[in-house]
PDB file of C-alpha atoms in Angstrom:
ATOM      1  CA  MET U   1      -0.007  -0.192   0.193  1.00 51.00           C
ATOM      2  CA  HIS U   2       1.083   3.569  -0.943  1.00 61.00           C
ATOM      3  CA  GLY U   3       1.993   6.249   1.647  1.00 74.00           C
ATOM      4  CA  PHE U   4      -0.653   8.680   1.417  1.00 75.00           C
ATOM      5  CA  PRO U   5      -3.230   5.682   1.613  1.00 76.00           C
ATOM      6  CA  LYS U   6      -1.223   3.946   4.355  1.00 79.00           C
ATOM      7  CA  THR U   7      -1.129   7.828   6.164  1.00 82.00           C
ATOM      8  CA  MET U   8      -5.140   8.761   6.219  1.00 79.00           C
ATOM      9  CA  LEU U   9      -6.011   5.214   6.501  1.00 80.00           C
ATOM     10  CA  ILE U  10      -3.962   5.174  10.097  1.00 86.00           C
ATOM     11  CA  LEU U  11      -4.463   9.105  10.668  1.00 82.00           C
ATOM     12  CA  GLY U  12      -9.085   8.488  10.475  1.00 79.00           C
ATOM     13  CA  GLY U  13      -8.564   5.246  12.847  1.00 85.00           C
ATOM     14  CA  ILE U  14      -6.474   7.274  15.532  1.00 90.00           C
ATOM     15  CA  ILE U  15      -8.745  10.084  15.171  1.00 87.00           C
ATOM     16  CA  THR U  16     -12.142   7.921  15.590  1.00 86.00           C
ATOM     17  CA  LEU U  17     -10.897   5.828  18.446  1.00 88.00           C
ATOM     18  CA  ILE U  18      -9.891   9.380  20.463  1.00 90.00           C
ATOM     19  CA  SER U  19     -13.207  10.748  19.219  1.00 84.00           C
ATOM     20  CA  VAL U  20     -15.185   7.845  19.692  1.00 86.00           C
ATOM     21  CA  ILE U  21     -13.636   8.075  23.817  1.00 88.00           C
ATOM     22  CA  ALA U  22     -14.656  11.772  24.156  1.00 80.00           C
ATOM     23  CA  VAL U  23     -17.902  11.009  22.989  1.00 79.00           C
ATOM     24  CA  GLY U  24     -18.247   8.224  25.616  1.00 80.00           C
ATOM     25  CA  VAL U  25     -16.789  10.653  28.409  1.00 79.00           C
ATOM     26  CA  GLY U  26     -18.424  13.491  27.125  1.00 69.00           C
ATOM     27  CA  TYR U  27     -21.551  11.798  27.548  1.00 66.00           C
ATOM     28  CA  GLY U  28     -21.279  10.026  31.097  1.00 70.00           C
ATOM     29  CA  SER U  29     -20.444  13.199  32.404  1.00 64.00           C
ATOM     30  CA  VAL U  30     -23.297  14.729  30.652  1.00 52.00           C
ATOM     31  CA  PHE U  31     -26.186  12.415  32.618  1.00 54.00           C
ATOM     32  CA  SER U  32     -23.873  12.543  35.902  1.00 56.00           C
ATOM     33  CA  SER U  33     -24.201  16.326  35.796  1.00 47.00           C
ATOM     34  CA  ILE U  34     -28.224  16.035  35.232  1.00 43.00           C
ATOM     35  CA  ALA U  35     -28.277  13.844  38.476  1.00 47.00           C
ATOM     36  CA  ASP U  36     -26.533  15.935  40.275  1.00 46.00           C
ATOM     37  CA  GLU U  37     -28.479  18.998  41.451  1.00 40.00           C
ATOM     38  CA  ASP U  38     -25.928  20.961  43.026  1.00 44.00           C
ATOM     39  CA  ASP U  39     -24.181  21.919  40.441  1.00 44.00           C
ATOM     40  CA  ALA U  40     -23.813  25.893  40.396  1.00 52.00           C
ATOM     41  CA  ASN U  41     -21.734  27.767  38.167  1.00 70.00           C
ATOM     42  CA  LEU U  42     -21.976  31.129  39.390  1.00 78.00           C
ATOM     43  CA  LYS U  43     -18.338  32.520  40.237  1.00 84.00           C
ATOM     44  CA  LEU U  44     -18.110  35.495  42.940  1.00 89.00           C
ATOM     45  CA  ILE U  45     -16.164  38.164  41.528  1.00 90.00           C
ATOM     46  CA  TRP U  46     -16.849  40.789  43.248  1.00 92.00           C
ATOM     47  CA  THR U  47     -18.281  42.266  46.438  1.00 91.00           C
ATOM     48  CA  GLY U  48     -19.003  46.026  48.571  1.00 91.00           C
ATOM     49  CA  THR U  49     -20.819  47.648  50.979  1.00 90.00           C
ATOM     50  CA  ALA U  50     -22.696  49.946  49.858  1.00 90.00           C
ATOM     51  CA  PRO U  51     -22.856  53.118  49.093  1.00 91.00           C
ATOM     52  CA  THR U  52     -20.076  52.413  46.507  1.00 93.00           C
ATOM     53  CA  SER U  53     -19.275  51.619  42.749  1.00 94.00           C
ATOM     54  CA  TRP U  54     -17.500  48.874  41.019  1.00 92.00           C
ATOM     55  CA  ASP U  55     -15.951  49.630  37.699  1.00 92.00           C
ATOM     56  CA  ALA U  56     -16.863  46.953  35.426  1.00 87.00           C
ATOM     57  CA  SER U  57     -15.204  48.242  32.483  1.00 84.00           C
ATOM     58  CA  GLU U  58     -12.841  45.629  31.458  1.00 83.00           C
ATOM     59  CA  LEU U  59     -15.376  42.447  31.379  1.00 82.00           C
ATOM     60  CA  GLU U  60     -15.441  41.521  27.757  1.00 80.00           C
ATOM     61  CA  SER U  61     -18.907  39.636  27.388  1.00 78.00           C
ATOM     62  CA  GLY U  62     -21.440  37.712  28.750  1.00 82.00           C
ATOM     63  CA  TRP U  63     -23.934  39.208  32.085  1.00 84.00           C
ATOM     64  CA  VAL U  64     -23.117  39.378  35.502  1.00 90.00           C
ATOM     65  CA  TYR U  65     -26.153  39.006  39.243  1.00 92.00           C
ATOM     66  CA  ILE U  66     -26.013  41.194  41.356  1.00 92.00           C
ATOM     67  CA  TYR U  67     -27.232  40.538  45.105  1.00 92.00           C
ATOM     68  CA  SER U  68     -27.987  42.610  47.896  1.00 90.00           C
ATOM     69  CA  SER U  69     -27.313  41.417  51.750  1.00 84.00           C
ATOM     70  CA  THR U  70     -29.376  43.256  53.250  1.00 69.00           C
ATOM     71  CA  ASP U  71     -33.066  42.540  54.804  1.00 65.00           C
ATOM     72  CA  TYR U  72     -34.755  44.438  52.215  1.00 55.00           C
ATOM     73  CA  GLY U  73     -33.405  44.925  48.707  1.00 50.00           C
ATOM     74  CA  ASP U  74     -34.903  48.045  48.129  1.00 59.00           C
ATOM     75  CA  ASP U  75     -32.648  49.515  50.599  1.00 78.00           C
ATOM     76  CA  VAL U  76     -30.083  49.427  47.693  1.00 88.00           C
ATOM     77  CA  GLU U  77     -30.511  50.884  43.948  1.00 90.00           C
ATOM     78  CA  VAL U  78     -28.288  50.271  40.955  1.00 93.00           C
ATOM     79  CA  THR U  79     -27.490  52.845  38.785  1.00 92.00           C
ATOM     80  CA  LEU U  80     -24.862  51.945  35.569  1.00 92.00           C
ATOM     81  CA  ILE U  81     -23.369  54.927  34.375  1.00 91.00           C
ATOM     82  CA  GLY U  82     -22.524  54.684  30.999  1.00 86.00           C
ATOM     83  CA  ALA U  83     -25.199  52.557  29.761  1.00 87.00           C
ATOM     84  CA  ASP U  84     -25.841  51.811  25.853  1.00 87.00           C
ATOM     85  CA  ALA U  85     -27.517  49.655  23.475  1.00 86.00           C
ATOM     86  CA  ASN U  86     -24.548  46.666  24.621  1.00 84.00           C
ATOM     87  CA  ASN U  87     -24.053  47.767  27.912  1.00 88.00           C
ATOM     88  CA  PHE U  88     -27.138  47.886  30.210  1.00 92.00           C
ATOM     89  CA  PHE U  89     -28.406  47.075  33.851  1.00 93.00           C
ATOM     90  CA  VAL U  90     -31.490  45.036  33.814  1.00 92.00           C
ATOM     91  CA  SER U  91     -33.538  44.966  37.314  1.00 91.00           C
ATOM     92  CA  CYS U  92     -35.356  41.741  38.963  1.00 90.00           C
ATOM     93  CA  GLU U  93     -38.859  43.661  38.864  1.00 88.00           C
ATOM     94  CA  THR U  94     -38.538  43.814  35.149  1.00 87.00           C
ATOM     95  CA  GLN U  95     -37.994  39.983  35.053  1.00 81.00           C
ATOM     96  CA  ASP U  96     -39.790  39.696  37.607  1.00 84.00           C
ATOM     97  CA  SER U  97     -37.838  37.742  39.525  1.00 82.00           C
ATOM     98  CA  CYS U  98     -36.664  39.374  42.563  1.00 83.00           C
ATOM     99  CA  GLY U  99     -36.037  36.245  44.717  1.00 83.00           C
ATOM    100  CA  ALA U 100     -34.511  35.400  47.710  1.00 85.00           C
ATOM    101  CA  GLY U 101     -32.231  33.014  49.235  1.00 84.00           C
ATOM    102  CA  ILE U 102     -28.596  31.974  51.471  1.00 84.00           C
ATOM    103  CA  SER U 103     -25.723  32.897  49.226  1.00 82.00           C
ATOM    104  CA  LYS U 104     -22.496  29.650  48.892  1.00 78.00           C
ATOM    105  CA  ASP U 105     -19.916  31.944  49.030  1.00 81.00           C
ATOM    106  CA  THR U 106     -21.030  34.291  52.324  1.00 82.00           C
ATOM    107  CA  GLY U 107     -24.101  32.260  54.078  1.00 83.00           C
ATOM    108  CA  GLU U 108     -25.726  35.349  53.925  1.00 83.00           C
ATOM    109  CA  PHE U 109     -29.653  36.001  53.175  1.00 87.00           C
ATOM    110  CA  VAL U 110     -29.200  37.726  49.848  1.00 88.00           C
ATOM    111  CA  ARG U 111     -32.184  39.047  47.529  1.00 88.00           C
ATOM    112  CA  TYR U 112     -31.509  39.421  44.071  1.00 90.00           C
ATOM    113  CA  LEU U 113     -31.357  43.074  42.398  1.00 91.00           C
ATOM    114  CA  GLY U 114     -30.816  42.067  38.640  1.00 92.00           C
ATOM    115  CA  GLU U 115     -28.076  41.635  36.249  1.00 92.00           C
ATOM    116  CA  LEU U 116     -26.165  43.428  34.075  1.00 92.00           C
ATOM    117  CA  GLU U 117     -25.975  42.482  30.498  1.00 90.00           C
ATOM    118  CA  TYR U 118     -22.447  43.551  28.059  1.00 86.00           C
ATOM    119  CA  SER U 119     -21.020  42.724  24.877  1.00 81.00           C
ATOM    120  CA  THR U 120     -18.165  44.901  24.061  1.00 75.00           C
ATOM    121  CA  THR U 121     -15.840  46.640  26.145  1.00 72.00           C
ATOM    122  CA  THR U 122     -15.649  50.159  26.599  1.00 75.00           C
ATOM    123  CA  GLN U 123     -13.937  52.576  29.166  1.00 75.00           C
ATOM    124  CA  THR U 124     -16.650  53.528  31.080  1.00 79.00           C
ATOM    125  CA  ARG U 125     -18.913  50.885  32.784  1.00 86.00           C
ATOM    126  CA  LEU U 126     -19.432  52.292  36.050  1.00 91.00           C
ATOM    127  CA  VAL U 127     -22.063  50.322  38.460  1.00 93.00           C
ATOM    128  CA  GLU U 128     -22.825  52.437  41.251  1.00 94.00           C
ATOM    129  CA  PHE U 129     -25.033  51.207  44.996  1.00 94.00           C
ATOM    130  CA  ASN U 130     -26.890  53.591  46.258  1.00 92.00           C
ATOM    131  CA  GLY U 131     -28.180  52.332  49.431  1.00 88.00           C
ATOM    132  CA  THR U 132     -26.865  50.324  52.807  1.00 87.00           C
ATOM    133  CA  GLY U 133     -26.073  46.593  52.341  1.00 86.00           C
ATOM    134  CA  GLU U 134     -23.373  44.087  51.337  1.00 90.00           C
ATOM    135  CA  ILE U 135     -23.111  43.437  47.563  1.00 92.00           C
ATOM    136  CA  GLU U 136     -22.309  40.481  45.867  1.00 93.00           C
ATOM    137  CA  VAL U 137     -22.098  40.415  42.392  1.00 93.00           C
ATOM    138  CA  TYR U 138     -21.680  36.832  40.778  1.00 91.00           C
ATOM    139  CA  GLN U 139     -20.834  35.487  37.201  1.00 86.00           C
ATOM    140  CA  GLU U 140     -22.093  32.339  35.736  1.00 74.00           C
ATOM    141  CA  THR U 141     -19.130  30.303  34.443  1.00 67.00           C
ATOM    142  CA  LEU U 142     -19.457  26.933  32.283  1.00 57.00           C
ATOM    143  CA  GLY U 143     -19.981  24.539  34.968  1.00 54.00           C
ATOM    144  CA  GLU U 144     -19.469  21.130  34.679  1.00 57.00           C
ATOM    145  CA  LEU U 145     -22.897  20.117  32.349  1.00 55.00           C
ATOM    146  CA  GLU U 146     -22.103  22.338  29.956  1.00 59.00           C
ATOM    147  CA  TRP U 147     -17.778  21.491  29.476  1.00 65.00           C
ATOM    148  CA  SER U 148     -19.266  17.994  29.496  1.00 69.00           C
ATOM    149  CA  MET U 149     -21.322  18.751  26.248  1.00 71.00           C
ATOM    150  CA  MET U 150     -18.604  20.548  24.790  1.00 75.00           C
ATOM    151  CA  THR U 151     -16.403  17.233  25.231  1.00 79.00           C
ATOM    152  CA  ALA U 152     -19.132  15.048  23.621  1.00 75.00           C
ATOM    153  CA  GLY U 153     -19.501  17.484  20.823  1.00 81.00           C
ATOM    154  CA  PHE U 154     -16.003  17.735  20.033  1.00 81.00           C
ATOM    155  CA  GLY U 155     -16.056  14.492  20.216  1.00 81.00           C
ATOM    156  CA  VAL U 156     -19.029  14.079  17.603  1.00 84.00           C
ATOM    157  CA  TRP U 157     -17.055  16.580  14.916  1.00 85.00           C
ATOM    158  CA  GLY U 158     -13.730  13.954  15.315  1.00 83.00           C
ATOM    159  CA  CYS U 159     -15.897  10.910  14.548  1.00 86.00           C
ATOM    160  CA  CYS U 160     -16.241  12.776  11.551  1.00 88.00           C
ATOM    161  CA  CYS U 161     -13.405  14.033  10.755  1.00 86.00           C
ATOM    162  CA  GLY U 162     -11.595  10.170  11.650  1.00 82.00           C
ATOM    163  CA  VAL U 163     -14.262   8.688   9.179  1.00 87.00           C
ATOM    164  CA  LEU U 164     -14.076  11.148   6.420  1.00 88.00           C
ATOM    165  CA  PHE U 165      -9.751  10.444   6.421  1.00 82.00           C
ATOM    166  CA  LEU U 166     -11.368   6.231   6.371  1.00 86.00           C
ATOM    167  CA  ILE U 167     -13.210   7.404   3.319  1.00 89.00           C
ATOM    168  CA  ILE U 168     -10.886   8.904   1.595  1.00 85.00           C
ATOM    169  CA  GLY U 169      -8.201   6.434   2.522  1.00 79.00           C
ATOM    170  CA  ALA U 170      -9.497   3.514   1.429  1.00 84.00           C
ATOM    171  CA  ILE U 171     -11.109   5.659  -1.976  1.00 86.00           C
ATOM    172  CA  SER U 172      -7.542   6.454  -2.707  1.00 78.00           C
ATOM    173  CA  ALA U 173      -6.175   3.098  -1.989  1.00 78.00           C
ATOM    174  CA  ALA U 174      -8.503   1.239  -4.683  1.00 78.00           C
ATOM    175  CA  ALA U 175      -7.540   3.524  -7.122  1.00 76.00           C
ATOM    176  CA  ILE U 176      -3.954   3.205  -6.858  1.00 70.00           C
ATOM    177  CA  ASN U 177      -4.892  -0.574  -7.497  1.00 65.00           C
ATOM    178  CA  ASP U 178      -6.732  -0.586 -10.365  1.00 58.00           C
ATOM    179  CA  ASN U 179      -4.246   1.962 -11.717  1.00 55.00           C
ATOM    180  CA  ARG U 180      -1.502  -0.572 -11.698  1.00 54.00           C
ATOM    181  CA  PRO U 181       0.605  -2.118 -14.658  1.00 53.00           C
ATOM    182  CA  LYS U 182      -1.373  -5.442 -15.962  1.00 51.00           C
ATOM    183  CA  LEU U 183       1.379  -8.327 -15.791  1.00 44.00           C
ATOM    184  CA  VAL U 184       1.121  -9.784 -19.538  1.00 45.00           C
ATOM    185  CA  VAL U 185       2.902 -13.038 -19.667  1.00 45.00           C
ATOM    186  CA  LEU U 186       3.563 -13.827 -23.276  1.00 42.00           C
ATOM    187  CA  GLN U 187       4.080 -17.777 -24.888  1.00 46.00           C
ATOM    188  CA  GLN U 188       7.322 -18.181 -26.167  1.00 45.00           C
ATOM    189  CA  PRO U 189       6.945 -18.179 -29.756  1.00 46.00           C
ATOM    190  CA  VAL U 190       7.274 -21.865 -32.276  1.00 47.00           C
ATOM    191  CA  TYR U 191       9.688 -22.246 -35.052  1.00 45.00           C
ATOM    192  CA  GLU U 192       7.209 -22.753 -38.307  1.00 49.00           C
ATOM    193  CA  SER U 193       8.060 -22.734 -42.107  1.00 48.00           C
ATOM    194  CA  GLY U 194      11.095 -20.388 -41.267  1.00 45.00           C
ATOM    195  CA  GLN U 195       9.424 -18.782 -38.701  1.00 47.00           C
ATOM    196  CA  TYR U 196       8.434 -17.743 -34.991  1.00 42.00           C
ATOM    197  CA  VAL U 197       4.656 -17.530 -34.664  1.00 49.00           C
ATOM    198  CA  GLN U 198       3.719 -15.927 -31.695  1.00 49.00           C
ATOM    199  CA  ASP U 199      -0.354 -15.973 -31.754  1.00 52.00           C
ATOM    200  CA  SER U 200      -1.094 -17.893 -29.657  1.00 51.00           C
ATOM    201  CA  SER U 201      -3.827 -20.212 -31.427  1.00 54.00           C
ATOM    202  CA  ARG U 202      -1.078 -20.730 -33.853  1.00 51.00           C
ATOM    203  CA  ILE U 203       0.973 -22.129 -31.772  1.00 47.00           C
ATOM    204  CA  ASN U 204      -1.834 -24.621 -30.328  1.00 52.00           C
ATOM    205  CA  GLN U 205      -2.233 -25.346 -33.812  1.00 51.00           C
ATOM    206  CA  VAL U 206       1.303 -25.955 -34.525  1.00 47.00           C
ATOM    207  CA  GLN U 207       2.066 -27.980 -31.151  1.00 49.00           C
ATOM    208  CA  ASN U 208      -1.106 -30.036 -31.974  1.00 52.00           C
ATOM    209  CA  THR U 209       0.112 -30.924 -36.237  1.00 51.00           C
ATOM    210  CA  ALA U 210       3.447 -31.525 -34.814  1.00 49.00           C
ATOM    211  CA  PRO U 211       4.327 -35.979 -35.420  1.00 59.00           C
ATOM    212  CA  THR U 212       5.218 -37.547 -32.441  1.00 76.00           C
ATOM    213  CA  ILE U 213       8.096 -40.033 -31.794  1.00 77.00           C
ATOM    214  CA  GLU U 214       6.631 -42.936 -32.622  1.00 81.00           C
ATOM    215  CA  GLN U 215       5.031 -41.342 -36.346  1.00 83.00           C
ATOM    216  CA  GLU U 216       7.967 -40.811 -37.066  1.00 84.00           C
ATOM    217  CA  ALA U 217       9.443 -43.742 -36.462  1.00 83.00           C
ATOM    218  CA  LEU U 218       6.969 -45.379 -38.480  1.00 86.00           C
ATOM    219  CA  ALA U 219       7.141 -42.917 -41.485  1.00 88.00           C
ATOM    220  CA  TYR U 220      11.424 -43.981 -41.365  1.00 86.00           C
ATOM    221  CA  TYR U 221      10.672 -47.294 -41.259  1.00 85.00           C
ATOM    222  CA  GLN U 222       8.268 -47.345 -44.275  1.00 87.00           C
ATOM    223  CA  ASN U 223      10.220 -45.521 -45.856  1.00 88.00           C
ATOM    224  CA  LEU U 224      13.336 -47.913 -45.994  1.00 86.00           C
ATOM    225  CA  LEU U 225      10.633 -50.687 -47.222  1.00 87.00           C
ATOM    226  CA  HIS U 226      10.132 -48.805 -50.092  1.00 88.00           C
ATOM    227  CA  GLN U 227      13.855 -48.330 -50.915  1.00 87.00           C
ATOM    228  CA  GLY U 228      13.977 -52.560 -51.175  1.00 88.00           C
ATOM    229  CA  HIS U 229      15.559 -53.529 -47.509  1.00 87.00           C
ATOM    230  CA  SER U 230      14.057 -55.903 -46.090  1.00 89.00           C
ATOM    231  CA  ILE U 231      11.862 -56.559 -42.656  1.00 86.00           C
ATOM    232  CA  GLU U 232      14.497 -57.177 -40.949  1.00 87.00           C
ATOM    233  CA  THR U 233      17.077 -54.836 -42.367  1.00 89.00           C
ATOM    234  CA  ALA U 234      14.421 -52.203 -41.774  1.00 85.00           C
ATOM    235  CA  ASN U 235      14.147 -52.774 -38.425  1.00 86.00           C
ATOM    236  CA  GLU U 236      17.495 -52.773 -37.394  1.00 86.00           C
ATOM    237  CA  LEU U 237      17.983 -49.260 -39.097  1.00 85.00           C
ATOM    238  CA  THR U 238      14.867 -47.611 -37.387  1.00 85.00           C
ATOM    239  CA  GLU U 239      16.164 -49.169 -34.112  1.00 86.00           C
ATOM    240  CA  VAL U 240      19.623 -47.128 -34.439  1.00 83.00           C
ATOM    241  CA  TYR U 241      17.981 -43.900 -34.956  1.00 81.00           C
ATOM    242  CA  PHE U 242      15.075 -44.666 -32.937  1.00 85.00           C
ATOM    243  CA  PRO U 243      16.062 -46.884 -29.621  1.00 83.00           C
ATOM    244  CA  ASN U 244      12.731 -47.457 -28.999  1.00 81.00           C
ATOM    245  CA  TRP U 245      11.030 -48.622 -31.912  1.00 78.00           C
ATOM    246  CA  LYS U 246       9.068 -51.825 -32.050  1.00 73.00           C
ATOM    247  CA  LYS U 247       7.438 -53.608 -34.455  1.00 66.00           C
TER     248      LYS U 247
END
């Protein structure tokens, strides 16, 4: 097998094998993450005590969730300086989701104030907190479920690439085999009537019509008789040239 088809087949097999393993690991982790209801993917990135402000201009793209540890969420008012179509604050009242609970990071009783959404970096993105209370800002990160789904997705993509390489290698190997020169076996020519005969049908014809030794001996014996030799003499002379002659 030539180098290119062999390389494609080996590479395709390796990629397919690794991808199948990735798919198995990824989907296995997905089911495990779904079964685990305590798979939190919020990361505490900033805390402060109102009244205060937070410079969020370095954030690139995404959103953050803002909570207040005061007993009454209405005691803290959030204002975004530099708000535009790509950077804005959405209050919990707008979302109808002003819930409360215990923070896993601080253990404090917190109320949800809203979320800051942003899609580009900007020189001015200042979040002001007016009122009283402890402020906690959380950013959503890729949890185990998301990483598992990404692993499974890359595994599926890798399987497709591996199978494609295998197909290319198989087609290339078949094409190279078809283009190999055919081995032609030439028959030895037969000498007939002062010339060599190469055609296979003529060779068979010449070989089939060639006299046998017995026929040549008989013809020689009969020729001696026509020349006037006796039967005994003809037998003796024929045995000289044809030792196996028996009459």
